[in-house]
XYZ file of C-alpha atoms in Angstrom:
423
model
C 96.291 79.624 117.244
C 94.333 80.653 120.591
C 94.005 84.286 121.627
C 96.513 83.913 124.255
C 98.925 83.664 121.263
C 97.698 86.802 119.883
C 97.244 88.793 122.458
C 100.603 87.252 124.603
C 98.831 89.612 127.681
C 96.174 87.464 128.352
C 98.293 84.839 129.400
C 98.999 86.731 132.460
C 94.934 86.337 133.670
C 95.096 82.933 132.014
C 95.102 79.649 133.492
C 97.459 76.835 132.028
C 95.552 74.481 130.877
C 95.001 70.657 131.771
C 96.121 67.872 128.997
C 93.581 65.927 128.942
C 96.441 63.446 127.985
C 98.862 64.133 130.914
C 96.596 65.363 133.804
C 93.603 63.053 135.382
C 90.063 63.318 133.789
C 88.443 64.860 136.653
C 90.988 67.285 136.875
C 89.076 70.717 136.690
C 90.375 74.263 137.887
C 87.969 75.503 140.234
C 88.115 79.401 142.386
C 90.743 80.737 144.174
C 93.277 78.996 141.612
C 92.746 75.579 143.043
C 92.746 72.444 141.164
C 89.920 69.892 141.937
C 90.543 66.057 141.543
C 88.197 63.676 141.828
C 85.926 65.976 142.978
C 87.846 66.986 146.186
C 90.295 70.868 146.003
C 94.067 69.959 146.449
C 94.956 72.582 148.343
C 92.014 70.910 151.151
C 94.234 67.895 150.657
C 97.616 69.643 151.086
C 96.353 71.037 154.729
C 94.603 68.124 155.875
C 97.017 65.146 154.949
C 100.408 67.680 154.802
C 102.700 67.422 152.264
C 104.731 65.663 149.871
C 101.461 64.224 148.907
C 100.057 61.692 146.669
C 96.405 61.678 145.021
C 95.332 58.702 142.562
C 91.643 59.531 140.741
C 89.984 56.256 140.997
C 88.184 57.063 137.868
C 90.786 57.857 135.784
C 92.470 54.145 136.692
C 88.934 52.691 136.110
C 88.454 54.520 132.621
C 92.311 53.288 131.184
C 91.679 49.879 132.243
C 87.889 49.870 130.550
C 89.808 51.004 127.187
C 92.369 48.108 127.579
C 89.529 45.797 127.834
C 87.611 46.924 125.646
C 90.733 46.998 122.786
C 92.020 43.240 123.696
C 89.142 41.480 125.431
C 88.462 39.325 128.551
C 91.630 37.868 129.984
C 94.193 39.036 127.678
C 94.504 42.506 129.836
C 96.965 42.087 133.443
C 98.037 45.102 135.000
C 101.398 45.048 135.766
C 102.226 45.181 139.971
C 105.301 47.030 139.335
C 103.690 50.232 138.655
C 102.518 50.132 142.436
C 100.302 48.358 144.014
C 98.097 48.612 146.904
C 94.866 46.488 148.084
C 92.816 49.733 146.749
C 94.350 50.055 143.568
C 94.487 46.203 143.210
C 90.623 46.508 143.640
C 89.682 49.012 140.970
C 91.630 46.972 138.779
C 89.977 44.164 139.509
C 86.353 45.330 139.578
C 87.663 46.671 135.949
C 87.811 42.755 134.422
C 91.727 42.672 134.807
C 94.109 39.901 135.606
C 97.214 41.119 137.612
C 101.404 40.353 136.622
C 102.935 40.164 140.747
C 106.830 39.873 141.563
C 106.312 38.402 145.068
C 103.941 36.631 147.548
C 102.851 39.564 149.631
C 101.851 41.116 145.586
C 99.903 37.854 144.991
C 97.936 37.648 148.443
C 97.299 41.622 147.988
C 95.475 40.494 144.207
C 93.787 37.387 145.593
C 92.447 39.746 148.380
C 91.356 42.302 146.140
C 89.176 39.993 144.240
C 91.899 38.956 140.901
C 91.029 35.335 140.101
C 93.841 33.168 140.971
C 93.555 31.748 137.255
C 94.351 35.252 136.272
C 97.128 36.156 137.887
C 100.670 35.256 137.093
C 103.989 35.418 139.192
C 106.608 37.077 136.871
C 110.995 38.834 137.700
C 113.607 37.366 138.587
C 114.893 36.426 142.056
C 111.462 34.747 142.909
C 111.967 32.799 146.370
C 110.616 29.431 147.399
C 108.066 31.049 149.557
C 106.985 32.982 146.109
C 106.843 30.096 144.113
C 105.204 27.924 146.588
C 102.001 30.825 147.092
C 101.931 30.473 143.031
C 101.501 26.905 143.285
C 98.880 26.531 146.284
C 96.311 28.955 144.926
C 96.870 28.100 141.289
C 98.982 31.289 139.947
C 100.928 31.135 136.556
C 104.742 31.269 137.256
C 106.823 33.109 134.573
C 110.283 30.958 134.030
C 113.841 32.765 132.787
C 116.020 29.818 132.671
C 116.378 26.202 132.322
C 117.491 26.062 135.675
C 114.164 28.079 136.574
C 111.999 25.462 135.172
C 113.777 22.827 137.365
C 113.095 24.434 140.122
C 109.395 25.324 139.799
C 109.280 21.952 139.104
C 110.526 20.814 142.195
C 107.840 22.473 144.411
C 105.391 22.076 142.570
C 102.720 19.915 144.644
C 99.993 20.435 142.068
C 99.862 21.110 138.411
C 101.729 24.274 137.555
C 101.336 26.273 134.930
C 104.454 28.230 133.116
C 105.181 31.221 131.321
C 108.484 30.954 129.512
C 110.383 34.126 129.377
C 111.856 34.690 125.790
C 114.025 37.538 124.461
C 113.395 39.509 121.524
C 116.658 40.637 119.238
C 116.150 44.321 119.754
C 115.967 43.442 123.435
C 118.995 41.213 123.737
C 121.474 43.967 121.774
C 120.759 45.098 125.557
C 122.230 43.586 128.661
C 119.958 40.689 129.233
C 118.628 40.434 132.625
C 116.310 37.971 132.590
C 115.094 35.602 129.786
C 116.344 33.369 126.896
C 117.269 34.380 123.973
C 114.609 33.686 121.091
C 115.277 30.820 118.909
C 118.097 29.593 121.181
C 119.115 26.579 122.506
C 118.646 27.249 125.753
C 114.975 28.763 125.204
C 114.310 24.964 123.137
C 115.950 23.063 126.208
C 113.655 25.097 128.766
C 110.449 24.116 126.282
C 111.745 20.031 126.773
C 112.523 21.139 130.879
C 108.768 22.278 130.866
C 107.218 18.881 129.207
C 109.556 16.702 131.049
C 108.587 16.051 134.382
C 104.872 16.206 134.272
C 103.727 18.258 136.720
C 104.011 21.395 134.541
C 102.299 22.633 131.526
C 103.013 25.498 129.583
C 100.984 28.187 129.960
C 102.428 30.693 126.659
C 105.714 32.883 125.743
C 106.100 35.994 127.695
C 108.092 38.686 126.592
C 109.098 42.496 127.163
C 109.385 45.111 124.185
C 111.085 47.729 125.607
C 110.145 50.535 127.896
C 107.810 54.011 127.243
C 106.997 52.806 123.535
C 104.429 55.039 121.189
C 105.339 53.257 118.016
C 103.944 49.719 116.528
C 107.474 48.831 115.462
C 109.052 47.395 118.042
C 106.222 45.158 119.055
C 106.001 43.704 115.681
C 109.144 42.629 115.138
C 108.208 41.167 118.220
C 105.751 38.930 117.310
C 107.036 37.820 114.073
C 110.295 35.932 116.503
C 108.119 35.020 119.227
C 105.756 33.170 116.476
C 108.966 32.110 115.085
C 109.934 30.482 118.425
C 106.709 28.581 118.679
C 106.695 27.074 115.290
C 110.005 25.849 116.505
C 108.742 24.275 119.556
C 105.015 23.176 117.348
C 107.678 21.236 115.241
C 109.999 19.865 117.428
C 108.135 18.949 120.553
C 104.589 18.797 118.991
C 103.214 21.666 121.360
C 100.986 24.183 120.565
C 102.264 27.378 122.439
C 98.642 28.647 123.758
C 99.290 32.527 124.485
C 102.108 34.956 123.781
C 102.222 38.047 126.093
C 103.923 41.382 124.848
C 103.933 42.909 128.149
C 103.750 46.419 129.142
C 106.302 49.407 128.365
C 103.603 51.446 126.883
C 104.197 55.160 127.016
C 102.734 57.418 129.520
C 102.360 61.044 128.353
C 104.275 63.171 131.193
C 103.733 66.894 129.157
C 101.770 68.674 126.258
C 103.066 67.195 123.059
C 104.161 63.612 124.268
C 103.886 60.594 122.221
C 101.423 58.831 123.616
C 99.751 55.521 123.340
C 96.954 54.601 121.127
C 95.401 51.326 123.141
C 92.660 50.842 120.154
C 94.816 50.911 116.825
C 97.625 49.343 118.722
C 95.457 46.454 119.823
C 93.922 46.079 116.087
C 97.374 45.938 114.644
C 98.834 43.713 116.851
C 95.772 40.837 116.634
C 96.424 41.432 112.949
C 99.937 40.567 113.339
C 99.663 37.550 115.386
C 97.107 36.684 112.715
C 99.479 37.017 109.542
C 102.383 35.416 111.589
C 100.726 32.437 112.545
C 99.549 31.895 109.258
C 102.460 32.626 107.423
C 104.203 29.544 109.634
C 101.444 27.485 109.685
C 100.831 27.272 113.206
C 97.485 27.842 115.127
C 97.014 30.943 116.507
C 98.002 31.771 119.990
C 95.777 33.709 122.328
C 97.449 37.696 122.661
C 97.814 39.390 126.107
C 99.464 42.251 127.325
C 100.192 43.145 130.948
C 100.289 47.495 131.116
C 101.426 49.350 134.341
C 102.358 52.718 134.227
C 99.958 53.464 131.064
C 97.247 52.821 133.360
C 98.355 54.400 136.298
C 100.319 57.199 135.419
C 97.792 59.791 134.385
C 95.868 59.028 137.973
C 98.325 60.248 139.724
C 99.181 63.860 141.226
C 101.667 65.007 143.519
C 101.229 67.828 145.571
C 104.465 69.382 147.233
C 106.117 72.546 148.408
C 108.071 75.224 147.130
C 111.121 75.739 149.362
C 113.302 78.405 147.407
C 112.656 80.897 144.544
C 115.479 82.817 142.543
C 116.122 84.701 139.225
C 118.510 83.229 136.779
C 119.236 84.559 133.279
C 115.573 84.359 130.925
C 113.864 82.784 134.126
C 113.747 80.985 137.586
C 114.897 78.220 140.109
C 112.363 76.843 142.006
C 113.340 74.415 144.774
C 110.486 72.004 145.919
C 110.340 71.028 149.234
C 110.238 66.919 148.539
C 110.299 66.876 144.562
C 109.205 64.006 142.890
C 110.026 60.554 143.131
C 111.516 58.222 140.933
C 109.746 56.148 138.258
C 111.101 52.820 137.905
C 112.650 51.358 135.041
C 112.747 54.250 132.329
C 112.996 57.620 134.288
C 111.022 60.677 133.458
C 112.516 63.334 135.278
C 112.377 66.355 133.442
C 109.446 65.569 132.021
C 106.501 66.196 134.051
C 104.120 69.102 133.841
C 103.457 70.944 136.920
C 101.583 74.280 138.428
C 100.883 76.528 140.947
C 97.699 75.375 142.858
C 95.665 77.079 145.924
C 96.191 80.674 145.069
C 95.211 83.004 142.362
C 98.282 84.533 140.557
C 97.989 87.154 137.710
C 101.512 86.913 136.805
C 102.909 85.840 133.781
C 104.031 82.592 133.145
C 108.009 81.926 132.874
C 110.043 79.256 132.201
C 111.779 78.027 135.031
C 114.176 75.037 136.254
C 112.650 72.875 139.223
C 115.030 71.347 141.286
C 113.971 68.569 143.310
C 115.678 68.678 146.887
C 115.755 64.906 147.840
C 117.107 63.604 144.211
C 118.870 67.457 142.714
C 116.667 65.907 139.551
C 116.378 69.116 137.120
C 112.908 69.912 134.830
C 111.795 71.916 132.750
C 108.391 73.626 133.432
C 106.601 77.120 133.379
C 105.270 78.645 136.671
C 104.190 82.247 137.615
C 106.744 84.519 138.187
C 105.503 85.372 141.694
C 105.547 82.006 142.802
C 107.401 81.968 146.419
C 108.791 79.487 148.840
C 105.818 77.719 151.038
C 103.361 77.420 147.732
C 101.683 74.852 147.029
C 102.803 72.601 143.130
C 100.861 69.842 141.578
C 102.691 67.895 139.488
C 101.462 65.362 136.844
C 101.853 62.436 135.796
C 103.085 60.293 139.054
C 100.459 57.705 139.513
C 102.815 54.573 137.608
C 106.095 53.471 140.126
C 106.091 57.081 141.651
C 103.835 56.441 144.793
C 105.502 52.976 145.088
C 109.166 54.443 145.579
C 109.077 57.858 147.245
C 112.085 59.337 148.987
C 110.499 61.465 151.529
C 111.275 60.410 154.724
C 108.680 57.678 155.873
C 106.904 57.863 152.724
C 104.145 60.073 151.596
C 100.795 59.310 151.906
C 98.371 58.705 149.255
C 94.661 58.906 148.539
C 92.667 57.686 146.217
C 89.764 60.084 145.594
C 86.298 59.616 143.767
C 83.144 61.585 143.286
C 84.136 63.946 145.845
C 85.133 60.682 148.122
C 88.477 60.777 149.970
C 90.204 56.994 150.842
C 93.833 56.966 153.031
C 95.816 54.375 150.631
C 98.734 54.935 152.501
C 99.155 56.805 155.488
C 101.940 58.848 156.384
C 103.716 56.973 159.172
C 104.044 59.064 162.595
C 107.804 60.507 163.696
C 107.271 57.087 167.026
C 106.860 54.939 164.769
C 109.823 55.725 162.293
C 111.860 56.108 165.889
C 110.848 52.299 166.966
């Protein structure tokens, strides 16, 4: 219990505090009620660059991707290009040790610019076109396959030796609409293994998979492994290959507010290299390399949005507070209603309430607690937007975002002008 809680008036000269867990780690309040990231005040950001803005801490993305390493080792870490990705972003990840999991050619040539090894990068989703495929193949990419028919046609463009990721599909996962993969310990995921050996040109590279979506607990990833060992004793017995590597992909989850489940990289990496272990040994079968390719649990807690407040009004117990852009989307599992947020750039004295944030663009409702004298033209950081958030904003033209280090400011993204949205 803190004093605040004993003495409820205190709140009212009282800061909320920054989550370590949900806001970035150089995240500090500084005077006039300001909030300082990376070493640079937001509300300096908000006037220079305008506003809906996004900030990503370069540290913070440098930091996650460290503990990732560190907890699974040299080339079994790939952040995932679906969280967003820029040539900046693509860097720090890079200079961190990690490989990178791209959906398209322009993805891949942003990676091999930013300094990804071409032996570490893989080309993964569905609806991959022959100009995707073909950049795989020419600088040497892994290529993620979903069908039989898949297979065939990597095959056919394939100039040089290409290696292949077979997508497989765990049970929990295919109780779901499947949209992309074979079912594990199918016939179609054993006549995509024979597709793979068949022509020559193609080896296989290891089983890929995806878990599920913002996932704190072990469970889900260990039922997992037991099927996807399970498949590769199949194809050990049957076609006399050794599956090399098994990746359990991303869907990680990304604290958003005080009290989330979030993701323990260290025991989660311990348990599951103790899992492959037992499972392979259990079925006999050599042990396949583990990797795991994150996004949004490396990105998320980077990112900041700063925005507007374009209404204020009572309602019964608290208030509604319009933003000016609100927040954007984030991908595959939403979080609206979930992020924290405050009031930034101003001192206020006045007591906390809980209020209902309405986001203009998307009418998306959360929950959060602001001042009660908060008023239309302040300035609201919100947490938590650094994975798919930046990649996929409303506002019109995009928002632009920094990255900012050590009291360093970098344009990302600019904000594109009104002539050049009019041409």
């Amino acid at each position: 219990m803190t004093l605040a809680d004993i003495l409820p008036s205190l709140r009212i000269a009282l800061r909320p505090p920054l989550d370590p867990s949900v806001w970035p780690v150089s995240a500090r309040w500084v005077g006039h009620g300001d909030l300082q990231i990376g070493g640079v005040r937001a509300g300096k950001l908000a006037g220079s660059y305008g506003t809906p803005l996004h900030i990503l801490d370069e540290r913070d993305v440098r930091e996650r991707s460290a503990e990732y390493l560190r907890a699974f080792g040299e080339r079994a870490v790939s952040y995932s290009a679906r969280a967003g990705l820029t040539l900046e972003t693509a860097k720090w990840v890079a200079s961190s040790g990690l490989g990178c999991r791209v959906s398209s050619a322009a993805e891949l040539r942003i990676a091999l610019t930013a300094g990804v090894p071409a032996s570490e990068i893989v080309l993964g989703g569905a609806g991959k076109s022959l100009a995707d495929l073909d950049a795989a193949n020419a600088c040497g990419a892994a290529v993620v396959a979903g069908s039989v028919a898949e297979v065939a046609l990597i095959a056919s463009r394939a100039v040089l030796s290409q290696r292949v990721w077979l997508r497989v599909v765990p049970a929990r996962m295919g109780r779901r609409r499947i949209r992309y993969g074979l079912k594990c310990g199918t016939g179609p995921a054993l006549a995509a293994v024979a597709a793979i050996r068949s022509p020559g040109n193609l080896d296989l590279a290891g089983l890929d998979c995806d878990c599920g979506h913002q996932l704190s607990r072990f469970q889900p990833f260990e039922s997992s492994v037991r099927e996807v060992l399970g498949v590769a004793t199949v194809v050990r017995s049957r076609y006399g290959v050794t599956v090399p590597a098994v990746n359990l992909g991303g869907g990680h989850a990304a604290s958003y507010r005080c009290g989330d489940d979030g993701f323990a990289v260290g025991a989660f990496a311990s348990r599951a290299r103790a899992m492959v272990h037992l499972s392979a040994e259990y079925f006999g079968i050599s042990e396949p390399r583990l990797t795991v390719s994150p996004g949004r649990s490396i990105m998320s807690r980077a990112g900041v949005t700063l925005t507007r407040v374009a209404a204020v009004s009572s309602n019964l117990g608290g208030l509604t507070v319009s933003l000016d852009e609100g927040v954007p989307g984030c991908g595959a599992a939403p979080c609206s209603g979930r992020h924290s947020m405050v009031l930034v750039g101003r001192e206020s004295r006045a007591a906390l309430r809980p209020a209902t944030v309405v986001e203009t663009l998307g009418q998306t409702r959360t929950a959060a607690e602001l001042p009660e004298d908060i008023e239309p033209g302040d300035l609201v950081a919100i947490a938590g937007t650094g994975g798919y958030h930046y990649a996929d904003s409303p506002s019109v033209g995009g928002a632009a975002v920094l990255g900012v280090s050590d009291g360093m400011v970098r344009t990302i993204k600019r904000r594109p002008t009104l002539e050049e949205l009019a041409s």
